[in-house]
Short mmCIF file of C-alpha atoms and ligand atoms in Angstrom, two decimals:
data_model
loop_
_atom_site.label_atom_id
_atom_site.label_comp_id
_atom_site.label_asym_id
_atom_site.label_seq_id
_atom_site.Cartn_x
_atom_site.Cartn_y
_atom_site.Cartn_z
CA UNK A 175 72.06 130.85 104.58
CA UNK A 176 72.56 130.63 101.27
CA UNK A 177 74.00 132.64 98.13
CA UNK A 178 72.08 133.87 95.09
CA UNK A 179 73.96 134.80 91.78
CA UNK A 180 72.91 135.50 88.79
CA UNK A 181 74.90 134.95 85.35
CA UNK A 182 75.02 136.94 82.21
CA UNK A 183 73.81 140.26 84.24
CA UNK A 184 75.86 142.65 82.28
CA UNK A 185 75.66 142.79 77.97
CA UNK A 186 79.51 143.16 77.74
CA UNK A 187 80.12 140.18 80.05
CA UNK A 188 77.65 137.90 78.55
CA UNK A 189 79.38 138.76 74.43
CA UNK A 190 83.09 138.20 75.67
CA UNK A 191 81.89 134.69 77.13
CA UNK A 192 79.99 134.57 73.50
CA UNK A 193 76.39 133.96 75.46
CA UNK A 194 73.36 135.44 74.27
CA UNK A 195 71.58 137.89 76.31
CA UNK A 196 69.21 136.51 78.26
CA UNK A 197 65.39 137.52 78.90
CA UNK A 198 64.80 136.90 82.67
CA UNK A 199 67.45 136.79 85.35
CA UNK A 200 69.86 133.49 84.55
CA UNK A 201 69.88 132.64 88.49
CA UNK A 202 72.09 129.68 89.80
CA UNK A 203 73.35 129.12 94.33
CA UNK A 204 75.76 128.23 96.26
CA UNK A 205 75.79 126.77 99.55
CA UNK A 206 77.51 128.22 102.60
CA UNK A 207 80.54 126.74 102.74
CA UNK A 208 81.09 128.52 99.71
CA UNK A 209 81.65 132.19 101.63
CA UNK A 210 84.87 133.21 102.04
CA UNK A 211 84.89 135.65 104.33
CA UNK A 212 87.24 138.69 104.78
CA UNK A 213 90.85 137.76 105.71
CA UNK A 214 91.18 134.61 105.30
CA UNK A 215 93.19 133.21 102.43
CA UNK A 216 91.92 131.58 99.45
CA UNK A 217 93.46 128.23 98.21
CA UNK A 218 93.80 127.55 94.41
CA UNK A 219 91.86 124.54 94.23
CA UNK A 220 93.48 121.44 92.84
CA UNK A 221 90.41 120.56 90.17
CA UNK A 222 91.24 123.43 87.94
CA UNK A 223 93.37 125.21 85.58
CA UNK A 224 91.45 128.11 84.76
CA UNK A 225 90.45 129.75 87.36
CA UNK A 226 88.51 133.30 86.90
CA UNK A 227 87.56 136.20 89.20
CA UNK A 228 84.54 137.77 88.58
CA UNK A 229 83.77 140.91 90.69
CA UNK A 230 80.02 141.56 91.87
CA UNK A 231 78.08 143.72 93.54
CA UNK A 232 76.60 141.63 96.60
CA UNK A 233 73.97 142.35 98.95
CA UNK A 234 72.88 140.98 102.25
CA UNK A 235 69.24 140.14 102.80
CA UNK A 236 68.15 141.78 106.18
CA UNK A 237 64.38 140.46 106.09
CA UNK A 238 62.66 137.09 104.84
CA UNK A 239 60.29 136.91 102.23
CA UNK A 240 58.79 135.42 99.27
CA UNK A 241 56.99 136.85 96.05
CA UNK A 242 58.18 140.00 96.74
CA UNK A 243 57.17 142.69 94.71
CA UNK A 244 59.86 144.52 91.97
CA UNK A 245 58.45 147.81 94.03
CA UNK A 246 59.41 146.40 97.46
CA UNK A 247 62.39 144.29 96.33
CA UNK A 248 64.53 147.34 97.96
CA UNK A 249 63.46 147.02 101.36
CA UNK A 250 65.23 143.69 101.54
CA UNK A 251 68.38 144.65 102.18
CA UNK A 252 70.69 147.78 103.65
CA UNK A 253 73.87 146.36 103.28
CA UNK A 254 76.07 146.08 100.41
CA UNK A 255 79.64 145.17 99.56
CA UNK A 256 81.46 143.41 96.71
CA UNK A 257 82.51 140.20 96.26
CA UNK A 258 84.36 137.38 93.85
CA UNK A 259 82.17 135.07 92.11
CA UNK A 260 85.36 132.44 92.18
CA UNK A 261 84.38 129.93 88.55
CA UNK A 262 86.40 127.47 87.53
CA UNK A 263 86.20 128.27 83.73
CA UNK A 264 87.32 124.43 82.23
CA UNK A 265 85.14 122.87 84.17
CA UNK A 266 82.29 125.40 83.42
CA UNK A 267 82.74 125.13 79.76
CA UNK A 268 83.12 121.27 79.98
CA UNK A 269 79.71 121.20 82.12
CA UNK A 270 77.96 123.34 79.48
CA UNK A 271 79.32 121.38 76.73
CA UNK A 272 77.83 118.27 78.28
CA UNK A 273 74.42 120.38 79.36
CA UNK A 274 75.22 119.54 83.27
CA UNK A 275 74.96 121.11 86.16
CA UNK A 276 77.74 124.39 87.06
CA UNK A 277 77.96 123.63 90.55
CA UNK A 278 81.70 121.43 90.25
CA UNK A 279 82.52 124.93 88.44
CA UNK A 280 80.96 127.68 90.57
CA UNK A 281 79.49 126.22 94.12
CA UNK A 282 82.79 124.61 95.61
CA UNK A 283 84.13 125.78 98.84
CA UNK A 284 85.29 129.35 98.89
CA UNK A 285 83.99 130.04 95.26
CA UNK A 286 81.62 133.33 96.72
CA UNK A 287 84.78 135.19 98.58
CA UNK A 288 83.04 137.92 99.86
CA UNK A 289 84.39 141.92 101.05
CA UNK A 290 83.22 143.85 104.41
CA UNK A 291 79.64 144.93 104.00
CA UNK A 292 78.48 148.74 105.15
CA UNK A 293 75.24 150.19 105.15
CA UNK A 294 74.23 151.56 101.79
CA UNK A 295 74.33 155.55 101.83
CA UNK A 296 71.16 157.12 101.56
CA UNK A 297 72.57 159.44 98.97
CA UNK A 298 73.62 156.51 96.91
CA UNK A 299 71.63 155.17 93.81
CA UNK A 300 71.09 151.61 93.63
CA UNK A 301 71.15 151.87 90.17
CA UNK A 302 74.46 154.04 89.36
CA UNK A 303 77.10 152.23 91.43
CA UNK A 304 80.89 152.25 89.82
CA UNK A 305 83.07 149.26 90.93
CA UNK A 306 86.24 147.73 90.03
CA UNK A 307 88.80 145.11 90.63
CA UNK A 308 92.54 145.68 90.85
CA UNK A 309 94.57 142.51 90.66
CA UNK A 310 97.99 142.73 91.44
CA UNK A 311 97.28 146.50 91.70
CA UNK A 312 96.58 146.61 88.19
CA UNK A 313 92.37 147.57 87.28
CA UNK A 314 90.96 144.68 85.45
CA UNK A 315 87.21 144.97 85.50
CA UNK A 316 85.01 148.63 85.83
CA UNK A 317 81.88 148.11 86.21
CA UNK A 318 78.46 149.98 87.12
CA UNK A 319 75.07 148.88 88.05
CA UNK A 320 73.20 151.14 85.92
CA UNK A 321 74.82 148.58 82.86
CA UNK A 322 72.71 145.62 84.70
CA UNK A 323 70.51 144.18 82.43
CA UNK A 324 68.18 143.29 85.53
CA UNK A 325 68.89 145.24 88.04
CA UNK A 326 68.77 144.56 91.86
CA UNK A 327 65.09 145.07 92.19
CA UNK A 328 64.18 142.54 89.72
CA UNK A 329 66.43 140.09 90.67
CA UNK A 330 65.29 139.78 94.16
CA UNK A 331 61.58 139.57 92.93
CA UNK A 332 62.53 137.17 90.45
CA UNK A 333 64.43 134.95 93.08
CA UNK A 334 62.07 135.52 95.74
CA UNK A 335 59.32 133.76 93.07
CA UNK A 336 61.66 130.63 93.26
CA UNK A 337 63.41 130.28 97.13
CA UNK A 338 62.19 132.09 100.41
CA UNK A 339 64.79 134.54 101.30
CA UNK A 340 65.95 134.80 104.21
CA UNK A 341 67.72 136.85 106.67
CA UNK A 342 71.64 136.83 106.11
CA UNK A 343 71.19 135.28 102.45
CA UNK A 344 73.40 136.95 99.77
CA UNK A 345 73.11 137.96 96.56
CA UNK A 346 75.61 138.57 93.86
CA UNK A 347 74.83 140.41 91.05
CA UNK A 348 76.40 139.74 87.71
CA UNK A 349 79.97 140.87 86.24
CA UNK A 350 80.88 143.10 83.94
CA UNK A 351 83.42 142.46 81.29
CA UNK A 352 87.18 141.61 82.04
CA UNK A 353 87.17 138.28 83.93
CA UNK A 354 89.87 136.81 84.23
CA UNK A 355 92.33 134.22 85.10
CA UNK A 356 93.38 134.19 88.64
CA UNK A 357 97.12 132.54 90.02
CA UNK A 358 98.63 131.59 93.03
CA UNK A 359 100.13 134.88 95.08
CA UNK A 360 97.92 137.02 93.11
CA UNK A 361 96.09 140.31 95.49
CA UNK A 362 92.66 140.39 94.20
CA UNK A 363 91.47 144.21 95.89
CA UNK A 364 87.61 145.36 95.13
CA UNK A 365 86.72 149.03 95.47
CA UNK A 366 83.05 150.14 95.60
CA UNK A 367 82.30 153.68 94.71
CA UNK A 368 86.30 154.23 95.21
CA UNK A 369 86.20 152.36 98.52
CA UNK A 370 88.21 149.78 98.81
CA UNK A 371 86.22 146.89 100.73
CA UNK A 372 87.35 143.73 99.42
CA UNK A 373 90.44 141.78 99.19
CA UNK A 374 91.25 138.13 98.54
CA UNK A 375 94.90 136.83 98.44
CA UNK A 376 95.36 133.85 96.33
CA UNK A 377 97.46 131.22 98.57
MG1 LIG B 240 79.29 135.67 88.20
#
């Protein structure tokens, strides 16, 4: 399997990093031994000193397929869930400064922590989801995916133009504004339409 994301998703997110707004879907991966699932810890890795959380909306692809159509885009999935798009911000900035690669910054191990995924309500709309992410107990990001600026339709028909999805591939979505840095003992807890369904602790 392997894990989608796209960058600069939401307007707010994109300013406070100072990025412009981009015109198709800024899409980047990471591997699977990136996923951090449920439960187990998360280590502060030793490479950084700036380490963010940045809370998504994720989805789990439950069929494979390529050039999939913005109209079909979603029948790819029935699952959904949050998750922590774990970026080590120095080393991002440093790669972008030198126009390399992200993946030292965004694809290491543990880097996509992800929450417990349930079956999307049928009364839910894709498109008006509210989210946030409590650290410490405090809210630090509130987000919703109507604010996308390419929402989950067009991202898996943009993808899909790219890599085959596949069954039990993820995707995560884009932040909104209010990343942050992330220390050791902090309680990172992600609530999806005022569930709570994600937690990472920071060992
Ligand atoms: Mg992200």
């Amino acid at each position: 399997m392997k894990v989608i994301c796209v960058g600069r998703n939401y307007a707010d997110h994109a300013t406070e990093l100072k990025n412009e707004i981009p015109t198709e879907p800024v899409l980047f991966m990471k591997p699977k031994n990136a996923v951090l699932v449920p439960e187990k810890p998360f280590y502060y890795p030793e490479f950084t000193d700036d380490l963010h959380y940045e809370c998504e909306v994720v989805v789990k692809i439950n069929k494979n397929g390529k050039f999939i159509g913005e109209r079909h885009a979603l029948k790819y999935f029935t699952e959904i869930s949050l998750g922590i798009d774990f970026t080590a911000r120095d080393l991002q900035r440093e790669q972008q400064r030198k126009g390399l690669p992200w993946e030292i910054a965004k694809a290491f191990d543990d880097s996509a922590a992800i929450g417990y995924f349930n079956p999307l309500p049928a009364d839910w709309d894709i498109n008006n989801l509210s989210f946030e992410l409590r650290k410490n107990g405090e809210m630090v990001q509130e987000g919703n995916t109507k604010d996308m600026i390419f929402k989950i339709s067009k991202i898996i028909s943009y993808a899909s133009k790219f890599f085959t999805l596949n069954i039990g591939d993820l995707v995560f979505t884009g932040t909104p504004a209010g990343v942050g840095q992330v220390n050791v003992h902090d309680v990172l807890e992600g609530f999806l339409m005022g569930e709570k369904v994600l937690e990472v602790n920071v060992m």
